[in-house]
Amino acid sequence: MDLTYDSIAEAYQRLAVPLVFLRPAKDLLDALKSAPDADILDVGAGTGVTAQAIESIKGFKGKLVELDISLQMLKASHSSNSVSKVVGQVPGLPFCDKSFDAVMANFVLSHVLKYKEAITDMVRVLKPVGRIGISAWGSEKHQYSDLWDKTSESFVSKELIENIVSEFMPSREIFTNPENTRELLRAAGAREIEIHKSEAVVSTTKVDYIAMKSVMLQGRFIKSTIGEKGWSEFLAKLTKNFDAKFSDPIEYTSRAHLVVGSKP
Ligand SMILES: C[S@@+](CC[C@H](N)C(=O)[O-])C[C@H]1O[C@@H](n2cnc3c(N)ncnc32)[C@H](O)[C@@H]1O
């Protein structure tokens, strides 16, 4: 069962990035206050959302390095030729100490079992007075995610879904609370730690919302568990349930928290 990001890179870039990942990437870059000539490392860069967001730094002429464990995610990135792409993982960053002015991880560390080592490694590759930023989602739900969950639980048990989420995102609970991230950054030697909020109103169609959820972890897991026929039935039921309760466009507020700090 391939639940990695490899198989969904193109759909992730097309559906999930514009709907929910671009806004927090922009906000995290703002919170890092990088100079236009900064060397920035984006850990778990995915399909290059930071490269898209960096266009908002006026006159940026620094260096951006995108690192990801998934070659397919990096391949789906449309970032310009000036962006370096590296297949690698955290912990175990393939860079010398004190290489970057800023290091960021957008919605990545929840996937990492050795998250303490990961943060220590990110601080290691920062130059003195360099800035580190970590973002994660909160635990909030909304009526659309509730309806997705309710429908999916009539096809695959809630327990099975929760087990797979814990396996694939072993540190999700930790990073849901920004105070934990603050404490982890402090323990890794960062100082001047601040917590920021990133909020955006997501406005989309029911079809695009369901398509986006389908490529996320729960969707991939449900599909691989119930097979093609079951998946068609699931989508039909989901569409019926959504049509019975909601009309287009559907809107909700997506909320993330951003924790930033400095290396002394
Ligand atoms: C939710 S996506 C976020 C991608 C991107 N940062 C964004 O905001 O769109 C998580 C990314 O982390 C990558 N990833 C997971 N574990 C990793 C690790 N240990 N080291 C580096 N990348 C990792 C995945 O391949 C995936 O591209």
PDB file of N, CA, C and O in Angstrom, residues 137-201:
ATOM      1  N   TRP A 137      -0.973  22.346  11.582  1.00  0.00           N
ATOM      2  CA  TRP A 137      -2.407  22.612  11.741  1.00  0.00           C
ATOM      3  C   TRP A 137      -2.802  22.463  13.195  1.00  0.00           C
ATOM      4  O   TRP A 137      -2.176  21.687  13.936  1.00  0.00           O
ATOM      5  N   GLY A 138      -3.880  23.155  13.580  1.00  0.00           N
ATOM      6  CA  GLY A 138      -4.469  22.917  14.886  1.00  0.00           C
ATOM      7  C   GLY A 138      -5.384  21.693  14.805  1.00  0.00           C
ATOM      8  O   GLY A 138      -5.364  20.957  13.809  1.00  0.00           O
ATOM      9  N   SER A 139      -6.212  21.513  15.829  1.00  0.00           N
ATOM     10  CA  SER A 139      -7.038  20.297  15.832  1.00  0.00           C
ATOM     11  C   SER A 139      -8.480  20.588  15.402  1.00  0.00           C
ATOM     12  O   SER A 139      -9.351  19.737  15.516  1.00  0.00           O
ATOM     13  N   GLU A 140      -8.690  21.823  14.908  1.00  0.00           N
ATOM     14  CA  GLU A 140     -10.064  22.214  14.581  1.00  0.00           C
ATOM     15  C   GLU A 140     -10.675  21.429  13.440  1.00  0.00           C
ATOM     16  O   GLU A 140      -9.989  21.082  12.480  1.00  0.00           O
ATOM     17  N   LYS A 141     -11.956  21.180  13.560  1.00  0.00           N
ATOM     18  CA  LYS A 141     -12.718  20.510  12.501  1.00  0.00           C
ATOM     19  C   LYS A 141     -13.752  21.492  11.977  1.00  0.00           C
ATOM     20  O   LYS A 141     -13.977  22.538  12.583  1.00  0.00           O
ATOM     21  N   HIS A 142     -14.426  21.180  10.905  1.00  0.00           N
ATOM     22  CA  HIS A 142     -15.556  21.984  10.436  1.00  0.00           C
ATOM     23  C   HIS A 142     -16.595  21.041   9.846  1.00  0.00           C
ATOM     24  O   HIS A 142     -16.367  19.827   9.733  1.00  0.00           O
ATOM     25  N   GLN A 143     -17.728  21.620   9.462  1.00  0.00           N
ATOM     26  CA  GLN A 143     -18.862  20.778   9.051  1.00  0.00           C
ATOM     27  C   GLN A 143     -18.540  19.911   7.822  1.00  0.00           C
ATOM     28  O   GLN A 143     -19.083  18.823   7.664  1.00  0.00           O
ATOM     29  N   TYR A 144     -17.606  20.394   6.983  1.00  0.00           N
ATOM     30  CA  TYR A 144     -17.282  19.629   5.767  1.00  0.00           C
ATOM     31  C   TYR A 144     -16.373  18.439   6.118  1.00  0.00           C
ATOM     32  O   TYR A 144     -16.565  17.326   5.620  1.00  0.00           O
ATOM     33  N   SER A 145     -15.391  18.706   6.993  1.00  0.00           N
ATOM     34  CA  SER A 145     -14.528  17.586   7.402  1.00  0.00           C
ATOM     35  C   SER A 145     -15.338  16.586   8.237  1.00  0.00           C
ATOM     36  O   SER A 145     -15.131  15.367   8.152  1.00  0.00           O
ATOM     37  N   ASP A 146     -16.308  17.096   9.020  1.00  0.00           N
ATOM     38  CA  ASP A 146     -17.156  16.176   9.804  1.00  0.00           C
ATOM     39  C   ASP A 146     -17.955  15.249   8.887  1.00  0.00           C
ATOM     40  O   ASP A 146     -18.075  14.053   9.148  1.00  0.00           O
ATOM     41  N   LEU A 147     -18.485  15.827   7.806  1.00  0.00           N
ATOM     42  CA  LEU A 147     -19.298  15.001   6.901  1.00  0.00           C
ATOM     43  C   LEU A 147     -18.417  13.990   6.154  1.00  0.00           C
ATOM     44  O   LEU A 147     -18.805  12.837   5.948  1.00  0.00           O
ATOM     45  N   TRP A 148     -17.206  14.425   5.778  1.00  0.00           N
ATOM     46  CA  TRP A 148     -16.254  13.489   5.151  1.00  0.00           C
ATOM     47  C   TRP A 148     -15.981  12.327   6.122  1.00  0.00           C
ATOM     48  O   TRP A 148     -16.049  11.163   5.745  1.00  0.00           O
ATOM     49  N   ASP A 149     -15.666  12.685   7.401  1.00  0.00           N
ATOM     50  CA  ASP A 149     -15.332  11.650   8.397  1.00  0.00           C
ATOM     51  C   ASP A 149     -16.511  10.695   8.594  1.00  0.00           C
ATOM     52  O   ASP A 149     -16.332   9.468   8.612  1.00  0.00           O
ATOM     53  N   LYS A 150     -17.693  11.268   8.751  1.00  0.00           N
ATOM     54  CA  LYS A 150     -18.880  10.440   9.029  1.00  0.00           C
ATOM     55  C   LYS A 150     -19.123   9.458   7.871  1.00  0.00           C
ATOM     56  O   LYS A 150     -19.376   8.271   8.080  1.00  0.00           O
ATOM     57  N   THR A 151     -19.009   9.978   6.648  1.00  0.00           N
ATOM     58  CA  THR A 151     -19.243   9.106   5.493  1.00  0.00           C
ATOM     59  C   THR A 151     -18.147   8.044   5.391  1.00  0.00           C
ATOM     60  O   THR A 151     -18.424   6.864   5.146  1.00  0.00           O
ATOM     61  N   SER A 152     -16.901   8.447   5.598  1.00  0.00           N
ATOM     62  CA  SER A 152     -15.810   7.476   5.446  1.00  0.00           C
ATOM     63  C   SER A 152     -15.900   6.370   6.500  1.00  0.00           C
ATOM     64  O   SER A 152     -15.583   5.213   6.232  1.00  0.00           O
ATOM     65  N   GLU A 153     -16.411   6.752   7.697  1.00  0.00           N
ATOM     66  CA  GLU A 153     -16.491   5.739   8.755  1.00  0.00           C
ATOM     67  C   GLU A 153     -17.582   4.704   8.485  1.00  0.00           C
ATOM     68  O   GLU A 153     -17.644   3.671   9.162  1.00  0.00           O
ATOM     69  N   SER A 154     -18.449   4.962   7.488  1.00  0.00           N
ATOM     70  CA  SER A 154     -19.410   3.914   7.140  1.00  0.00           C
ATOM     71  C   SER A 154     -18.797   2.939   6.122  1.00  0.00           C
ATOM     72  O   SER A 154     -19.417   1.949   5.737  1.00  0.00           O
ATOM     73  N   PHE A 155     -17.546   3.225   5.690  1.00  0.00           N
ATOM     74  CA  PHE A 155     -16.851   2.307   4.769  1.00  0.00           C
ATOM     75  C   PHE A 155     -15.653   1.631   5.432  1.00  0.00           C
ATOM     76  O   PHE A 155     -15.379   0.465   5.195  1.00  0.00           O
ATOM     77  N   VAL A 156     -14.930   2.392   6.251  1.00  0.00           N
ATOM     78  CA  VAL A 156     -13.750   1.849   6.943  1.00  0.00           C
ATOM     79  C   VAL A 156     -13.850   2.288   8.398  1.00  0.00           C
ATOM     80  O   VAL A 156     -14.206   3.442   8.674  1.00  0.00           O
ATOM     81  N   SER A 157     -13.514   1.373   9.322  1.00  0.00           N
ATOM     82  CA  SER A 157     -13.738   1.729  10.728  1.00  0.00           C
ATOM     83  C   SER A 157     -12.855   2.906  11.164  1.00  0.00           C
ATOM     84  O   SER A 157     -11.727   3.069  10.702  1.00  0.00           O
ATOM     85  N   LYS A 158     -13.431   3.691  12.073  1.00  0.00           N
ATOM     86  CA  LYS A 158     -12.737   4.867  12.604  1.00  0.00           C
ATOM     87  C   LYS A 158     -11.379   4.460  13.201  1.00  0.00           C
ATOM     88  O   LYS A 158     -10.371   5.137  13.030  1.00  0.00           O
ATOM     89  N   GLU A 159     -11.390   3.314  13.873  1.00  0.00           N
ATOM     90  CA  GLU A 159     -10.174   2.855  14.546  1.00  0.00           C
ATOM     91  C   GLU A 159      -9.050   2.598  13.525  1.00  0.00           C
ATOM     92  O   GLU A 159      -7.893   2.977  13.733  1.00  0.00           O
ATOM     93  N   LEU A 160      -9.432   1.959  12.412  1.00  0.00           N
ATOM     94  CA  LEU A 160      -8.443   1.653  11.361  1.00  0.00           C
ATOM     95  C   LEU A 160      -7.874   2.944  10.776  1.00  0.00           C
ATOM     96  O   LEU A 160      -6.667   3.055  10.538  1.00  0.00           O
ATOM     97  N   ILE A 161      -8.767   3.912  10.550  1.00  0.00           N
ATOM     98  CA  ILE A 161      -8.311   5.196   9.987  1.00  0.00           C
ATOM     99  C   ILE A 161      -7.377   5.888  10.984  1.00  0.00           C
ATOM    100  O   ILE A 161      -6.306   6.369  10.623  1.00  0.00           O
ATOM    101  N   GLU A 162      -7.765   5.879  12.257  1.00  0.00           N
ATOM    102  CA  GLU A 162      -6.913   6.537  13.268  1.00  0.00           C
ATOM    103  C   GLU A 162      -5.554   5.851  13.370  1.00  0.00           C
ATOM    104  O   GLU A 162      -4.523   6.499  13.520  1.00  0.00           O
ATOM    105  N   ASN A 163      -5.553   4.526  13.250  1.00  0.00           N
ATOM    106  CA  ASN A 163      -4.279   3.789  13.324  1.00  0.00           C
ATOM    107  C   ASN A 163      -3.340   4.193  12.200  1.00  0.00           C
ATOM    108  O   ASN A 163      -2.142   4.382  12.406  1.00  0.00           O
ATOM    109  N   ILE A 164      -3.898   4.315  10.991  1.00  0.00           N
ATOM    110  CA  ILE A 164      -3.036   4.625   9.845  1.00  0.00           C
ATOM    111  C   ILE A 164      -2.527   6.064   9.933  1.00  0.00           C
ATOM    112  O   ILE A 164      -1.387   6.359   9.600  1.00  0.00           O
ATOM    113  N   VAL A 165      -3.387   6.964  10.436  1.00  0.00           N
ATOM    114  CA  VAL A 165      -2.946   8.358  10.603  1.00  0.00           C
ATOM    115  C   VAL A 165      -1.798   8.404  11.620  1.00  0.00           C
ATOM    116  O   VAL A 165      -0.776   9.064  11.404  1.00  0.00           O
ATOM    117  N   SER A 166      -1.934   7.650  12.711  1.00  0.00           N
ATOM    118  CA  SER A 166      -0.865   7.654  13.731  1.00  0.00           C
ATOM    119  C   SER A 166       0.420   7.053  13.174  1.00  0.00           C
ATOM    120  O   SER A 166       1.512   7.480  13.519  1.00  0.00           O
ATOM    121  N   GLU A 167       0.280   6.066  12.299  1.00  0.00           N
ATOM    122  CA  GLU A 167       1.475   5.422  11.754  1.00  0.00           C
ATOM    123  C   GLU A 167       2.201   6.375  10.785  1.00  0.00           C
ATOM    124  O   GLU A 167       3.415   6.469  10.782  1.00  0.00           O
ATOM    125  N   PHE A 168       1.411   7.057   9.962  1.00  0.00           N
ATOM    126  CA  PHE A 168       1.990   7.892   8.913  1.00  0.00           C
ATOM    127  C   PHE A 168       2.385   9.275   9.447  1.00  0.00           C
ATOM    128  O   PHE A 168       3.294   9.908   8.927  1.00  0.00           O
ATOM    129  N   MET A 169       1.663   9.731  10.462  1.00  0.00           N
ATOM    130  CA  MET A 169       1.987  11.037  11.075  1.00  0.00           C
ATOM    131  C   MET A 169       2.164  10.819  12.569  1.00  0.00           C
ATOM    132  O   MET A 169       1.332  11.251  13.376  1.00  0.00           O
ATOM    133  N   PRO A 170       3.258  10.169  12.953  1.00  0.00           N
ATOM    134  CA  PRO A 170       3.396   9.742  14.349  1.00  0.00           C
ATOM    135  C   PRO A 170       3.479  10.893  15.347  1.00  0.00           C
ATOM    136  O   PRO A 170       3.232  10.686  16.532  1.00  0.00           O
ATOM    137  N   SER A 171       3.819  12.102  14.871  1.00  0.00           N
ATOM    138  CA  SER A 171       4.004  13.205  15.817  1.00  0.00           C
ATOM    139  C   SER A 171       2.925  14.279  15.673  1.00  0.00           C
ATOM    140  O   SER A 171       3.101  15.418  16.120  1.00  0.00           O
ATOM    141  N   ARG A 172       1.833  13.910  15.053  1.00  0.00           N
ATOM    142  CA  ARG A 172       0.774  14.884  14.787  1.00  0.00           C
ATOM    143  C   ARG A 172       0.259  15.552  16.064  1.00  0.00           C
ATOM    144  O   ARG A 172       0.121  16.762  16.140  1.00  0.00           O
ATOM    145  N   GLU A 173       0.007  14.715  17.081  1.00  0.00           N
ATOM    146  CA  GLU A 173      -0.532  15.254  18.341  1.00  0.00           C
ATOM    147  C   GLU A 173       0.415  16.292  18.948  1.00  0.00           C
ATOM    148  O   GLU A 173      -0.026  17.311  19.470  1.00  0.00           O
ATOM    149  N   ILE A 174       1.712  16.011  18.886  1.00  0.00           N
ATOM    150  CA  ILE A 174       2.714  16.920  19.479  1.00  0.00           C
ATOM    151  C   ILE A 174       2.604  18.302  18.831  1.00  0.00           C
ATOM    152  O   ILE A 174       2.514  19.329  19.506  1.00  0.00           O
ATOM    153  N   PHE A 175       2.601  18.334  17.489  1.00  0.00           N
ATOM    154  CA  PHE A 175       2.688  19.623  16.800  1.00  0.00           C
ATOM    155  C   PHE A 175       1.348  20.343  16.684  1.00  0.00           C
ATOM    156  O   PHE A 175       1.302  21.499  16.277  1.00  0.00           O
ATOM    157  N   THR A 176       0.263  19.662  17.068  1.00  0.00           N
ATOM    158  CA  THR A 176      -1.039  20.324  17.089  1.00  0.00           C
ATOM    159  C   THR A 176      -1.048  21.467  18.105  1.00  0.00           C
ATOM    160  O   THR A 176      -1.757  22.447  17.939  1.00  0.00           O
ATOM    161  N   ASN A 177      -0.242  21.327  19.144  1.00  0.00           N
ATOM    162  CA  ASN A 177      -0.179  22.359  20.188  1.00  0.00           C
ATOM    163  C   ASN A 177       1.097  23.194  20.014  1.00  0.00           C
ATOM    164  O   ASN A 177       2.203  22.691  20.224  1.00  0.00           O
ATOM    165  N   PRO A 178       0.967  24.483  19.648  1.00  0.00           N
ATOM    166  CA  PRO A 178       2.172  25.290  19.384  1.00  0.00           C
ATOM    167  C   PRO A 178       3.066  25.465  20.613  1.00  0.00           C
ATOM    168  O   PRO A 178       4.256  25.724  20.479  1.00  0.00           O
ATOM    169  N   GLU A 179       2.485  25.294  21.811  1.00  0.00           N
ATOM    170  CA  GLU A 179       3.323  25.404  23.017  1.00  0.00           C
ATOM    171  C   GLU A 179       4.346  24.266  23.063  1.00  0.00           C
ATOM    172  O   GLU A 179       5.457  24.439  23.570  1.00  0.00           O
ATOM    173  N   ASN A 180       3.987  23.100  22.538  1.00  0.00           N
ATOM    174  CA  ASN A 180       4.961  21.999  22.465  1.00  0.00           C
ATOM    175  C   ASN A 180       6.106  22.372  21.525  1.00  0.00           C
ATOM    176  O   ASN A 180       7.272  22.103  21.811  1.00  0.00           O
ATOM    177  N   THR A 181       5.752  22.991  20.394  1.00  0.00           N
ATOM    178  CA  THR A 181       6.782  23.369  19.412  1.00  0.00           C
ATOM    179  C   THR A 181       7.705  24.421  20.018  1.00  0.00           C
ATOM    180  O   THR A 181       8.928  24.379  19.850  1.00  0.00           O
ATOM    181  N   ARG A 182       7.112  25.361  20.759  1.00  0.00           N
ATOM    182  CA  ARG A 182       7.923  26.388  21.431  1.00  0.00           C
ATOM    183  C   ARG A 182       8.961  25.726  22.347  1.00  0.00           C
ATOM    184  O   ARG A 182      10.139  26.049  22.332  1.00  0.00           O
ATOM    185  N   GLU A 183       8.472  24.758  23.144  1.00  0.00           N
ATOM    186  CA  GLU A 183       9.354  24.093  24.109  1.00  0.00           C
ATOM    187  C   GLU A 183      10.453  23.287  23.388  1.00  0.00           C
ATOM    188  O   GLU A 183      11.617  23.277  23.794  1.00  0.00           O
ATOM    189  N   LEU A 184      10.077  22.645  22.273  1.00  0.00           N
ATOM    190  CA  LEU A 184      11.062  21.861  21.508  1.00  0.00           C
ATOM    191  C   LEU A 184      12.133  22.774  20.905  1.00  0.00           C
ATOM    192  O   LEU A 184      13.317  22.436  20.901  1.00  0.00           O
ATOM    193  N   LEU A 185      11.702  23.927  20.406  1.00  0.00           N
ATOM    194  CA  LEU A 185      12.668  24.878  19.832  1.00  0.00           C
ATOM    195  C   LEU A 185      13.605  25.399  20.916  1.00  0.00           C
ATOM    196  O   LEU A 185      14.811  25.518  20.719  1.00  0.00           O
ATOM    197  N   ARG A 186      13.012  25.679  22.075  1.00  0.00           N
ATOM    198  CA  ARG A 186      13.832  26.186  23.188  1.00  0.00           C
ATOM    199  C   ARG A 186      14.872  25.139  23.592  1.00  0.00           C
ATOM    200  O   ARG A 186      16.051  25.427  23.748  1.00  0.00           O
ATOM    201  N   ALA A 187      14.426  23.892  23.697  1.00  0.00           N
ATOM    202  CA  ALA A 187      15.338  22.819  24.098  1.00  0.00           C
ATOM    203  C   ALA A 187      16.442  22.604  23.055  1.00  0.00           C
ATOM    204  O   ALA A 187      17.539  22.159  23.394  1.00  0.00           O
ATOM    205  N   ALA A 188      16.156  22.943  21.789  1.00  0.00           N
ATOM    206  CA  ALA A 188      17.174  22.772  20.738  1.00  0.00           C
ATOM    207  C   ALA A 188      18.097  23.979  20.646  1.00  0.00           C
ATOM    208  O   ALA A 188      18.977  24.026  19.793  1.00  0.00           O
ATOM    209  N   GLY A 189      17.878  24.977  21.509  1.00  0.00           N
ATOM    210  CA  GLY A 189      18.798  26.118  21.579  1.00  0.00           C
ATOM    211  C   GLY A 189      18.277  27.389  20.935  1.00  0.00           C
ATOM    212  O   GLY A 189      18.978  28.401  20.929  1.00  0.00           O
ATOM    213  N   ALA A 190      17.067  27.368  20.365  1.00  0.00           N
ATOM    214  CA  ALA A 190      16.532  28.601  19.749  1.00  0.00           C
ATOM    215  C   ALA A 190      16.047  29.554  20.846  1.00  0.00           C
ATOM    216  O   ALA A 190      15.696  29.125  21.949  1.00  0.00           O
ATOM    217  N   ARG A 191      16.047  30.829  20.536  1.00  0.00           N
ATOM    218  CA  ARG A 191      15.587  31.857  21.484  1.00  0.00           C
ATOM    219  C   ARG A 191      14.649  32.821  20.760  1.00  0.00           C
ATOM    220  O   ARG A 191      14.455  32.712  19.565  1.00  0.00           O
ATOM    221  N   GLU A 192      14.110  33.779  21.501  1.00  0.00           N
ATOM    222  CA  GLU A 192      13.178  34.781  20.935  1.00  0.00           C
ATOM    223  C   GLU A 192      12.049  34.074  20.173  1.00  0.00           C
ATOM    224  O   GLU A 192      11.744  34.412  19.026  1.00  0.00           O
ATOM    225  N   ILE A 193      11.455  33.095  20.833  1.00  0.00           N
ATOM    226  CA  ILE A 193      10.455  32.266  20.142  1.00  0.00           C
ATOM    227  C   ILE A 193       9.085  32.946  20.175  1.00  0.00           C
ATOM    228  O   ILE A 193       8.638  33.414  21.229  1.00  0.00           O
ATOM    229  N   GLU A 194       8.459  33.001  19.020  1.00  0.00           N
ATOM    230  CA  GLU A 194       7.131  33.636  18.907  1.00  0.00           C
ATOM    231  C   GLU A 194       6.165  32.655  18.251  1.00  0.00           C
ATOM    232  O   GLU A 194       6.561  31.872  17.389  1.00  0.00           O
ATOM    233  N   ILE A 195       4.896  32.774  18.665  1.00  0.00           N
ATOM    234  CA  ILE A 195       3.850  31.968  18.022  1.00  0.00           C
ATOM    235  C   ILE A 195       2.951  32.908  17.227  1.00  0.00           C
ATOM    236  O   ILE A 195       2.480  33.920  17.750  1.00  0.00           O
ATOM    237  N   HIS A 196       2.754  32.606  15.967  1.00  0.00           N
ATOM    238  CA  HIS A 196       1.860  33.402  15.108  1.00  0.00           C
ATOM    239  C   HIS A 196       0.727  32.511  14.621  1.00  0.00           C
ATOM    240  O   HIS A 196       0.879  31.294  14.553  1.00  0.00           O
ATOM    241  N   LYS A 197      -0.372  33.188  14.241  1.00  0.00           N
ATOM    242  CA  LYS A 197      -1.484  32.430  13.650  1.00  0.00           C
ATOM    243  C   LYS A 197      -1.523  32.685  12.161  1.00  0.00           C
ATOM    244  O   LYS A 197      -1.190  33.788  11.710  1.00  0.00           O
ATOM    245  N   SER A 198      -1.953  31.690  11.419  1.00  0.00           N
ATOM    246  CA  SER A 198      -2.188  31.891   9.987  1.00  0.00           C
ATOM    247  C   SER A 198      -3.612  31.431   9.710  1.00  0.00           C
ATOM    248  O   SER A 198      -3.956  30.274   9.980  1.00  0.00           O
ATOM    249  N   GLU A 199      -4.422  32.330   9.218  1.00  0.00           N
ATOM    250  CA  GLU A 199      -5.823  31.979   8.948  1.00  0.00           C
ATOM    251  C   GLU A 199      -6.179  32.372   7.531  1.00  0.00           C
ATOM    252  O   GLU A 199      -5.734  33.406   7.048  1.00  0.00           O
ATOM    253  N   ALA A 200      -6.977  31.548   6.891  1.00  0.00           N
ATOM    254  CA  ALA A 200      -7.429  31.903   5.543  1.00  0.00           C
ATOM    255  C   ALA A 200      -8.820  31.345   5.329  1.00  0.00           C
ATOM    256  O   ALA A 200      -9.144  30.243   5.796  1.00  0.00           O
ATOM    257  N   VAL A 201      -9.645  32.140   4.638  1.00  0.00           N
ATOM    258  CA  VAL A 201     -10.960  31.613   4.272  1.00  0.00           C
ATOM    259  C   VAL A 201     -10.795  30.822   2.986  1.00  0.00           C
ATOM    260  O   VAL A 201     -10.312  31.338   1.979  1.00  0.00           O
TER     261      VAL A 201
END
